[in-house]
Amino acid sequence: MARGNRSDQGAEPTDWVTRAADDAIRHAGIGEGEDRLITCASGASPSGPIHLGNLREFLTPHLVAEEIRRRGLRVRHLHSWDDFDRFRKVPAGVPASWAEHIGRPLSAVPDPWECHESWAEHFKAPLRAALAEMGVEMEEVSQTERYRAGAYTEQVLHAIRHRDTIEEVLAKHRTKKAEPVAENDQEAAALADSVAEADEPAGSGSLARFPYKPYCRECGRDTVDVTAYDDETTDLAYTCASCGFSGVTNVATQHEGKLVWKVDWPMRWSVEGVDFEPGGLDHSTPGSSYTVGKELVKRVFDFRAPSYVAYAFVGFAGMQKMSSSAGGVPTAADALKVLEAPILRWLYARRQPKQAFNIDFGAEVVRLYDEWDSLGRKAADPAKRDAQVLAFERASATAAAGTLPTPPVVVPFRLLSSVADVTAGSAELISGIVDRAGYAHDSVEDLQPRLGRAMTWTAEFVPAEDRTTVREEPDAERLANLSEDEQRWLAQLLDRLPAELDVDDTTALVYGVPKLARGLALDDAPTDEVKADQKAFFRLLYELLVGAERGPRLPTLFLALGSDRIRRLLTPSA
């Protein structure tokens, strides 16, 4: 594929990823014949579950990097784990005793579940596994390791020497702060939480808002007050408000702290050579991290801010605002229980980053699979390639992983979930019914990974009141009180019901019984009277088979139950 901007590639469809890649390449200033590595960056604090809102931070640079890679340019997705950030609060479900760790780096807080070496690693691990399943590869950086190793020492000292300039910029932007604009209450709450992460004072008096804050050598917390700093020796004196310890750390040789966030971010842009990085809307308002960082990176670190895309929040239907430090929020791993990896990628690829949306694990999942399958059929026709198909392609494959796992035999999710519901989740039984429904396959594996998703969704995400419970015994009372029309319908059905059912004949019979009762043929067009009879007949069948007014599609239900069981449940006693 040709190098450079895709605008020279004829009728190739474009989308937000195309435009972001164009901007990143242009921003990087790569000339003809140059081979410089383009860096697309992301960052996240592993303070809690990496939820579906956070996932946009990972997928946005991934998709842009993939597009750049498609053009034959060298690119990397660099992800910074902000595990040197402070532990801010004890979430629900964690022992109250963990409050003693508030103020310590996330990488230094023990894992209360005792399955990882630290709090930070506990929440990194499941996200890593989910990203691998989604084909996302990235170069990971631990900020704890970088700071502790002295990788930023030169930049930290430089920032301290220019602390007056930093304070001038921060002070100017403090006066420009505007109220964050949110689409809904969830976003407003999230924005408020994020704004609270502002540059916190690290000292008092002439050292107020010192740009570097050490962790206390005695208790490990960042609850320190900088009391003195010597520019020549780089000795920094502090007193800890938590334990009362007073000490001195040498910034040049003892790597015990970090720059405050609004200085740390632009510093990393300059060190890592970042060309593109997204950020939440909370980082994009006046006085927020990106607007401040753009000026600081130029005036203090002699670098330019990366090309930037602001993204909106992703919510979850029926839940409160996603807070990564609270439990019970849906994560990528949760979503992958019911969504194939390409479909989860597609939810993010198909929307402009600034478009907020909700992910609903209820009945919407069935519609989502239908839409995905329809798009797949469209993508198979080269003449129909457009922006929608381009999003499908971005979701379906990556340069490193190739085509992501999809079932060799594509069966509609609504059919799989309906059969899983009726059969109580027997994979082999589902396989047999699906085969009779017209989707021939050699083994259960031909239906994976979708079959597993459908079984999980039916078992874990469909409310009990919406589950289908097939009657164990006939409803003798209802069968004894059938109307004349109902008797006629059941007689016509049972008289023509074959021992072996297939989906086409069963569908024709179920819809055709009311036609037969009115003297029409099975393949005749239904009259208005027949349509009304069909509705009443369907209600009767659901009532007698599953004790409800509705359920799975009747042909699916018939195939799942089999001819003998249907006869037993629909036959009045003699």
XYZ file of C-alpha atoms in Angstrom, residues 41-51 53-59 61 77-86 106-107 120-121 123-124 127-128 131 138-144 197 258 261 264-265 268 272 277-280 283 311 324:
59
model
C 0.385 6.816 22.735
C -2.133 5.994 25.413
C -2.094 6.042 29.192
C -4.222 4.742 32.031
C -4.061 4.534 35.788
C -4.681 0.955 37.039
C -6.621 2.222 40.032
C -9.458 -0.229 39.498
C -11.172 -2.314 36.805
C -10.293 -1.049 33.325
C -13.879 -0.523 32.243
C -15.107 3.646 29.056
C -11.342 3.291 29.552
C -11.218 0.935 26.587
C -11.574 3.916 24.247
C -8.177 5.123 25.494
C -6.629 1.892 24.219
C -8.574 1.286 21.010
C -4.510 4.851 19.245
C 1.400 1.948 20.056
C 3.083 3.002 23.293
C 1.018 2.578 26.435
C 2.003 4.127 29.760
C 0.696 2.535 32.915
C 0.364 5.346 35.446
C 1.059 2.951 38.304
C 3.193 5.557 40.093
C -0.005 7.531 40.723
C -1.319 7.659 44.269
C -0.565 1.997 43.118
C 2.413 -0.263 42.443
C -1.754 -2.135 39.962
C -0.890 -5.549 38.547
C -6.066 -4.593 37.373
C -3.580 -4.639 34.512
C -7.149 -5.922 30.547
C -3.990 -7.319 28.971
C -6.665 -6.759 24.562
C 1.207 -2.366 22.430
C 4.543 -1.520 23.958
C 3.933 -1.128 27.683
C 5.743 1.265 30.004
C 5.456 1.293 33.795
C 5.807 4.800 35.168
C 6.940 3.354 38.490
C -6.932 15.319 39.639
C 7.335 12.285 40.335
C 0.304 15.347 36.493
C 4.317 14.957 33.861
C 2.173 14.435 30.747
C 6.543 12.384 28.551
C 8.799 9.517 24.071
C -2.528 10.604 21.625
C -6.224 10.683 22.492
C -7.770 11.933 25.707
C -11.154 12.138 27.358
C -8.712 16.589 29.430
C -13.260 11.176 23.043
C -12.522 2.789 37.639
